[in-house]
Amino acid sequence: MNIKASNVQKILIVDDEQDIRQILTILLTGEGYEVVCACNSEEAIKLVDETIALILLDVNMPGKSGFVACSEIRQRWQVPILFLTAYGQESDKAMGFCAGGDDYITKPFSNTELLLRVKALLRRCYVYQPMPIKDSLILSVGDLCLDEETQKVTVAGVEVILTSTEYNILHLLLTHRKKVFSMENIYKSIWEEDGAVVGDNAVMVHIKNLRKKIEKDTRHPRYIKTAWGKGYYID
């Protein structure tokens, strides 16, 4: 389900540490955002609705972890999710992306870095609008269709729920058919920053998740092809 942005964007903070919730609330409200808070995954899942523009989600919490909460939220909502965690290994980041997260920031982080990532995610998801190609709002290849106006993706008429990052990657490849995008190209196009900031495995994990959702056989993909040693493309 798509989430529409309002004039004042609402951010959901999910963290079991009260001090962190308070600090983030002061920081974000000072930037003009509306903030709601949850102290655990169960409460967060109940709070997510069409008014939430972004979720800041802690990973290590009592009960359900942030990864589990993210997976459950992704069953209904496409809202961008930024993980907050003390775990900085590439394997941890890969788990976050596999769960459906859009970005990842490691504690301790600076207020400036957090705000930059929040604004970048909101800008990617709600400000930048894809330009129609050949006066058509529908991009298609085979049974795969992407509606630029509604941002709805279907395969053989069945809707596929994508994260905002997965959608942006698919849109990038569909609007530049046959062009091979290296991982660096995709980093710069989607994240608008150097690949090292996001992590070496980010694009590969998102492509893997995307293929799981749109391909019948991920070992022999019909849509997103791999140009070995070069990158990815849609033929």
mmCIF file of C-alpha atoms in Angstrom:
data_model
loop_
_atom_site.group_PDB
_atom_site.id
_atom_site.type_symbol
_atom_site.label_atom_id
_atom_site.label_comp_id
_atom_site.label_asym_id
_atom_site.label_seq_id
_atom_site.Cartn_x
_atom_site.Cartn_y
_atom_site.Cartn_z
ATOM 1 C CA MET A 1 0.000 0.000 0.000
ATOM 2 C CA ASN A 2 1.325 3.418 -0.916
ATOM 3 C CA ILE A 3 1.644 6.073 1.744
ATOM 4 C CA LYS A 4 0.900 9.663 0.815
ATOM 5 C CA ALA A 5 2.972 12.477 2.176
ATOM 6 C CA SER A 6 1.264 15.415 3.879
ATOM 7 C CA ASN A 7 2.519 18.969 4.371
ATOM 8 C CA VAL A 8 3.906 17.987 7.778
ATOM 9 C CA GLN A 9 5.528 14.586 7.489
ATOM 10 C CA LYS A 10 5.065 12.183 10.384
ATOM 11 C CA ILE A 11 7.972 9.998 11.507
ATOM 12 C CA LEU A 12 7.616 6.933 13.718
ATOM 13 C CA ILE A 13 10.526 6.352 16.112
ATOM 14 C CA VAL A 14 10.836 2.797 17.421
ATOM 15 C CA ASP A 15 13.419 2.233 20.161
ATOM 16 C CA ASP A 16 13.302 0.595 23.576
ATOM 17 C CA GLU A 17 15.606 3.259 25.071
ATOM 18 C CA GLN A 18 13.633 6.253 26.325
ATOM 19 C CA ASP A 19 16.642 8.595 26.134
ATOM 20 C CA ILE A 20 17.101 7.856 22.435
ATOM 21 C CA ARG A 21 13.396 8.382 21.742
ATOM 22 C CA GLN A 22 13.491 11.738 23.522
ATOM 23 C CA ILE A 23 16.665 12.917 21.749
ATOM 24 C CA LEU A 24 15.356 11.919 18.325
ATOM 25 C CA THR A 25 11.988 13.516 19.045
ATOM 26 C CA ILE A 26 13.623 16.846 19.934
ATOM 27 C CA LEU A 27 15.896 16.640 16.868
ATOM 28 C CA LEU A 28 13.137 15.815 14.375
ATOM 29 C CA THR A 29 10.453 18.140 15.736
ATOM 30 C CA GLY A 30 13.058 20.886 15.576
ATOM 31 C CA GLU A 31 13.269 20.213 11.837
ATOM 32 C CA GLY A 32 9.502 20.553 11.447
ATOM 33 C CA TYR A 33 8.499 16.872 11.448
ATOM 34 C CA GLU A 34 5.653 15.391 13.453
ATOM 35 C CA VAL A 35 6.840 12.507 15.639
ATOM 36 C CA VAL A 36 5.188 9.478 17.202
ATOM 37 C CA CYS A 37 7.070 6.930 19.295
ATOM 38 C CA ALA A 38 6.931 3.241 20.106
ATOM 39 C CA CYS A 39 9.061 1.391 22.647
ATOM 40 C CA ASN A 40 8.823 -2.062 21.025
ATOM 41 C CA SER A 41 8.011 -3.810 17.767
ATOM 42 C CA GLU A 42 4.478 -4.841 18.724
ATOM 43 C CA GLU A 43 3.490 -1.256 19.501
ATOM 44 C CA ALA A 44 5.158 -0.017 16.317
ATOM 45 C CA ILE A 45 3.276 -2.443 14.070
ATOM 46 C CA LYS A 46 -0.025 -1.193 15.523
ATOM 47 C CA LEU A 47 0.931 2.464 14.984
ATOM 48 C CA VAL A 48 1.826 2.189 11.295
ATOM 49 C CA ASP A 49 -0.854 3.633 9.024
ATOM 50 C CA GLU A 50 -1.126 5.770 5.882
ATOM 51 C CA THR A 51 -0.049 8.911 7.781
ATOM 52 C CA ILE A 52 3.443 7.619 8.597
ATOM 53 C CA ALA A 53 6.014 8.960 6.116
ATOM 54 C CA LEU A 54 9.130 7.286 7.564
ATOM 55 C CA ILE A 55 10.073 4.793 10.274
ATOM 56 C CA LEU A 56 13.268 4.923 12.347
ATOM 57 C CA LEU A 57 13.509 1.348 13.599
ATOM 58 C CA ASP A 58 15.888 0.008 16.237
ATOM 59 C CA VAL A 59 17.083 -3.552 15.629
ATOM 60 C CA ASN A 60 17.907 -4.936 19.072
ATOM 61 C CA MET A 61 14.745 -4.717 21.199
ATOM 62 C CA PRO A 62 13.053 -7.044 23.702
ATOM 63 C CA GLY A 63 10.515 -9.361 22.110
ATOM 64 C CA LYS A 64 10.401 -9.066 18.325
ATOM 65 C CA SER A 65 13.569 -7.649 16.790
ATOM 66 C CA GLY A 66 13.479 -4.724 14.409
ATOM 67 C CA PHE A 67 14.161 -7.127 11.519
ATOM 68 C CA VAL A 68 11.017 -9.121 12.352
ATOM 69 C CA ALA A 69 8.971 -5.949 12.764
ATOM 70 C CA CYS A 70 10.202 -4.687 9.403
ATOM 71 C CA SER A 71 9.184 -7.922 7.673
ATOM 72 C CA GLU A 72 5.686 -7.728 9.173
ATOM 73 C CA ILE A 73 5.282 -4.046 8.291
ATOM 74 C CA ARG A 74 6.350 -4.813 4.717
ATOM 75 C CA GLN A 75 3.399 -7.185 4.329
ATOM 76 C CA ARG A 76 1.091 -4.142 4.250
ATOM 77 C CA TRP A 77 3.070 -0.934 3.907
ATOM 78 C CA GLN A 78 5.702 0.558 1.588
ATOM 79 C CA VAL A 79 6.765 3.282 4.021
ATOM 80 C CA PRO A 80 10.563 3.841 3.948
ATOM 81 C CA ILE A 81 12.375 2.248 6.897
ATOM 82 C CA LEU A 82 15.722 3.383 8.300
ATOM 83 C CA PHE A 83 17.329 0.921 10.714
ATOM 84 C CA LEU A 84 19.068 2.223 13.839
ATOM 85 C CA THR A 85 21.470 -0.322 15.288
ATOM 86 C CA ALA A 86 24.699 -0.926 17.139
ATOM 87 C CA TYR A 87 25.547 -3.746 14.730
ATOM 88 C CA GLY A 88 27.755 -2.563 11.878
ATOM 89 C CA GLN A 89 28.894 -5.749 10.162
ATOM 90 C CA GLU A 90 28.084 -6.240 6.473
ATOM 91 C CA SER A 91 26.127 -9.398 7.380
ATOM 92 C CA ASP A 92 23.936 -7.367 9.753
ATOM 93 C CA LYS A 93 23.302 -4.772 7.064
ATOM 94 C CA ALA A 94 22.429 -7.527 4.602
ATOM 95 C CA MET A 95 19.869 -8.888 7.087
ATOM 96 C CA GLY A 96 18.329 -5.437 7.370
ATOM 97 C CA PHE A 97 18.001 -5.051 3.614
ATOM 98 C CA CYS A 98 16.639 -8.588 3.272
ATOM 99 C CA ALA A 99 13.972 -7.762 5.869
ATOM 100 C CA GLY A 100 12.824 -4.869 3.687
ATOM 101 C CA GLY A 101 14.769 -1.914 5.086
ATOM 102 C CA ASP A 102 15.740 0.999 2.857
ATOM 103 C CA ASP A 103 18.751 2.322 4.730
ATOM 104 C CA TYR A 104 20.923 1.568 7.751
ATOM 105 C CA ILE A 105 22.734 3.770 10.253
ATOM 106 C CA THR A 106 25.035 2.481 12.982
ATOM 107 C CA LYS A 107 25.003 3.745 16.562
ATOM 108 C CA PRO A 108 26.520 5.997 17.724
ATOM 109 C CA PHE A 109 25.662 8.384 14.904
ATOM 110 C CA SER A 110 25.805 12.153 14.651
ATOM 111 C CA ASN A 111 22.655 14.253 14.513
ATOM 112 C CA THR A 112 23.812 15.633 11.174
ATOM 113 C CA GLU A 113 24.235 12.198 9.598
ATOM 114 C CA LEU A 114 20.817 11.057 10.828
ATOM 115 C CA LEU A 115 19.075 14.151 9.467
ATOM 116 C CA LEU A 116 20.832 13.799 6.116
ATOM 117 C CA ARG A 117 19.665 10.204 5.787
ATOM 118 C CA VAL A 118 16.120 11.040 6.892
ATOM 119 C CA LYS A 119 15.853 13.888 4.392
ATOM 120 C CA ALA A 120 17.391 11.791 1.603
ATOM 121 C CA LEU A 121 14.905 8.960 2.159
ATOM 122 C CA LEU A 122 11.917 11.311 2.292
ATOM 123 C CA ARG A 123 13.132 13.133 -0.798
ATOM 124 C CA ARG A 124 13.587 9.894 -2.746
ATOM 125 C CA CYS A 125 10.188 8.563 -1.785
ATOM 126 C CA TYR A 126 7.971 11.639 -1.937
ATOM 127 C CA VAL A 127 9.634 14.523 -3.772
ATOM 128 C CA TYR A 128 11.272 13.126 -6.873
ATOM 129 C CA GLN A 129 8.671 12.001 -9.390
ATOM 130 C CA PRO A 130 9.598 9.743 -12.302
ATOM 131 C CA MET A 131 9.230 11.394 -15.716
ATOM 132 C CA PRO A 132 6.833 9.688 -18.135
ATOM 133 C CA ILE A 133 8.582 7.865 -20.933
ATOM 134 C CA LYS A 134 7.126 8.262 -24.441
ATOM 135 C CA ASP A 135 4.018 9.929 -22.975
ATOM 136 C CA SER A 136 3.078 6.682 -21.230
ATOM 137 C CA LEU A 137 2.628 6.095 -17.520
ATOM 138 C CA ILE A 138 2.903 2.332 -17.946
ATOM 139 C CA LEU A 139 6.314 0.710 -18.322
ATOM 140 C CA SER A 140 6.233 -2.962 -19.217
ATOM 141 C CA VAL A 141 8.329 -5.890 -20.322
ATOM 142 C CA GLY A 142 6.664 -9.269 -20.806
ATOM 143 C CA ASP A 143 4.145 -9.773 -17.987
ATOM 144 C CA LEU A 144 5.872 -7.193 -15.780
ATOM 145 C CA CYS A 145 4.143 -3.791 -15.601
ATOM 146 C CA LEU A 146 5.025 -0.662 -13.643
ATOM 147 C CA ASP A 147 2.491 2.169 -13.376
ATOM 148 C CA GLU A 148 4.416 5.396 -12.810
ATOM 149 C CA GLU A 149 1.351 7.321 -11.644
ATOM 150 C CA THR A 150 0.243 4.908 -8.924
ATOM 151 C CA GLN A 151 3.680 3.263 -8.457
ATOM 152 C CA LYS A 152 1.905 -0.083 -8.676
ATOM 153 C CA VAL A 153 3.877 -3.066 -9.974
ATOM 154 C CA THR A 154 2.211 -6.209 -11.306
ATOM 155 C CA VAL A 155 3.420 -9.507 -12.722
ATOM 156 C CA ALA A 156 0.882 -11.349 -14.889
ATOM 157 C CA GLY A 157 -1.814 -9.071 -13.448
ATOM 158 C CA VAL A 158 -0.939 -9.816 -9.817
ATOM 159 C CA GLU A 159 0.246 -6.874 -7.711
ATOM 160 C CA VAL A 160 3.727 -7.170 -6.237
ATOM 161 C CA ILE A 161 4.494 -5.174 -3.076
ATOM 162 C CA LEU A 162 7.909 -3.521 -3.320
ATOM 163 C CA THR A 163 9.836 -1.332 -0.922
ATOM 164 C CA SER A 164 10.538 2.207 -2.124
ATOM 165 C CA THR A 165 14.163 1.269 -2.840
ATOM 166 C CA GLU A 166 13.163 -1.841 -4.801
ATOM 167 C CA TYR A 167 10.670 0.237 -6.789
ATOM 168 C CA ASN A 168 13.282 2.880 -7.577
ATOM 169 C CA ILE A 169 15.786 0.281 -8.777
ATOM 170 C CA LEU A 170 13.176 -1.401 -10.977
ATOM 171 C CA HIS A 171 12.037 1.957 -12.360
ATOM 172 C CA LEU A 172 15.647 2.916 -13.138
ATOM 173 C CA LEU A 173 16.246 -0.290 -15.098
ATOM 174 C CA LEU A 174 12.885 -0.161 -16.903
ATOM 175 C CA THR A 175 13.351 3.437 -18.045
ATOM 176 C CA HIS A 176 16.794 2.592 -19.454
ATOM 177 C CA ARG A 177 16.149 -0.728 -21.209
ATOM 178 C CA LYS A 178 19.239 -2.631 -22.348
ATOM 179 C CA LYS A 179 21.582 -0.262 -20.490
ATOM 180 C CA VAL A 180 23.886 -2.042 -18.055
ATOM 181 C CA PHE A 181 24.097 -0.319 -14.651
ATOM 182 C CA SER A 182 27.083 -1.098 -12.467
ATOM 183 C CA MET A 183 26.569 -1.234 -8.716
ATOM 184 C CA GLU A 184 28.253 2.166 -8.497
ATOM 185 C CA ASN A 185 25.807 3.558 -11.092
ATOM 186 C CA ILE A 186 22.865 2.256 -9.062
ATOM 187 C CA TYR A 187 24.316 3.608 -5.796
ATOM 188 C CA LYS A 188 24.640 7.090 -7.259
ATOM 189 C CA SER A 189 21.250 6.989 -8.993
ATOM 190 C CA ILE A 190 19.186 5.617 -6.083
ATOM 191 C CA TRP A 191 21.047 6.612 -2.924
ATOM 192 C CA GLU A 192 22.540 9.801 -4.429
ATOM 193 C CA GLU A 193 25.762 9.231 -2.570
ATOM 194 C CA ASP A 194 28.935 7.171 -2.731
ATOM 195 C CA GLY A 195 28.461 3.414 -2.518
ATOM 196 C CA ALA A 196 30.789 3.134 0.475
ATOM 197 C CA VAL A 197 28.224 4.984 2.616
ATOM 198 C CA VAL A 198 25.523 2.418 1.916
ATOM 199 C CA GLY A 199 27.638 -0.753 2.046
ATOM 200 C CA ASP A 200 29.106 -3.021 -0.592
ATOM 201 C CA ASN A 201 26.273 -5.553 -0.460
ATOM 202 C CA ALA A 202 23.314 -3.167 -0.556
ATOM 203 C CA VAL A 203 22.556 -3.249 -4.285
ATOM 204 C CA MET A 204 23.088 -7.004 -4.546
ATOM 205 C CA VAL A 205 20.712 -7.649 -1.652
ATOM 206 C CA HIS A 206 18.028 -5.345 -3.073
ATOM 207 C CA ILE A 207 18.350 -6.965 -6.514
ATOM 208 C CA LYS A 208 18.068 -10.399 -4.885
ATOM 209 C CA ASN A 209 14.915 -9.361 -2.996
ATOM 210 C CA LEU A 210 13.460 -7.769 -6.127
ATOM 211 C CA ARG A 211 14.054 -10.911 -8.166
ATOM 212 C CA LYS A 212 12.336 -13.032 -5.522
ATOM 213 C CA LYS A 213 9.230 -10.909 -5.956
ATOM 214 C CA ILE A 214 9.064 -10.632 -9.757
ATOM 215 C CA GLU A 215 10.860 -13.689 -11.132
ATOM 216 C CA LYS A 216 9.493 -17.239 -11.339
ATOM 217 C CA ASP A 217 13.019 -18.671 -11.325
ATOM 218 C CA THR A 218 15.637 -16.457 -9.689
ATOM 219 C CA ARG A 219 18.427 -18.685 -11.007
ATOM 220 C CA HIS A 220 17.320 -17.931 -14.564
ATOM 221 C CA PRO A 221 15.814 -14.422 -14.313
ATOM 222 C CA ARG A 222 13.539 -13.305 -17.122
ATOM 223 C CA TYR A 223 13.510 -9.623 -16.308
ATOM 224 C CA ILE A 224 16.537 -8.396 -14.370
ATOM 225 C CA LYS A 225 19.586 -9.830 -16.109
ATOM 226 C CA THR A 226 23.178 -9.903 -14.888
ATOM 227 C CA ALA A 227 26.014 -8.759 -17.118
ATOM 228 C CA TRP A 228 28.772 -10.640 -15.353
ATOM 229 C CA GLY A 229 31.498 -8.339 -14.091
ATOM 230 C CA LYS A 230 29.550 -5.278 -15.274
ATOM 231 C CA GLY A 231 26.182 -4.953 -13.526
ATOM 232 C CA TYR A 232 22.448 -5.379 -14.095
ATOM 233 C CA TYR A 233 20.021 -4.566 -16.893
ATOM 234 C CA ILE A 234 16.539 -5.268 -18.260
ATOM 235 C CA ASP A 235 16.578 -6.478 -21.847
#
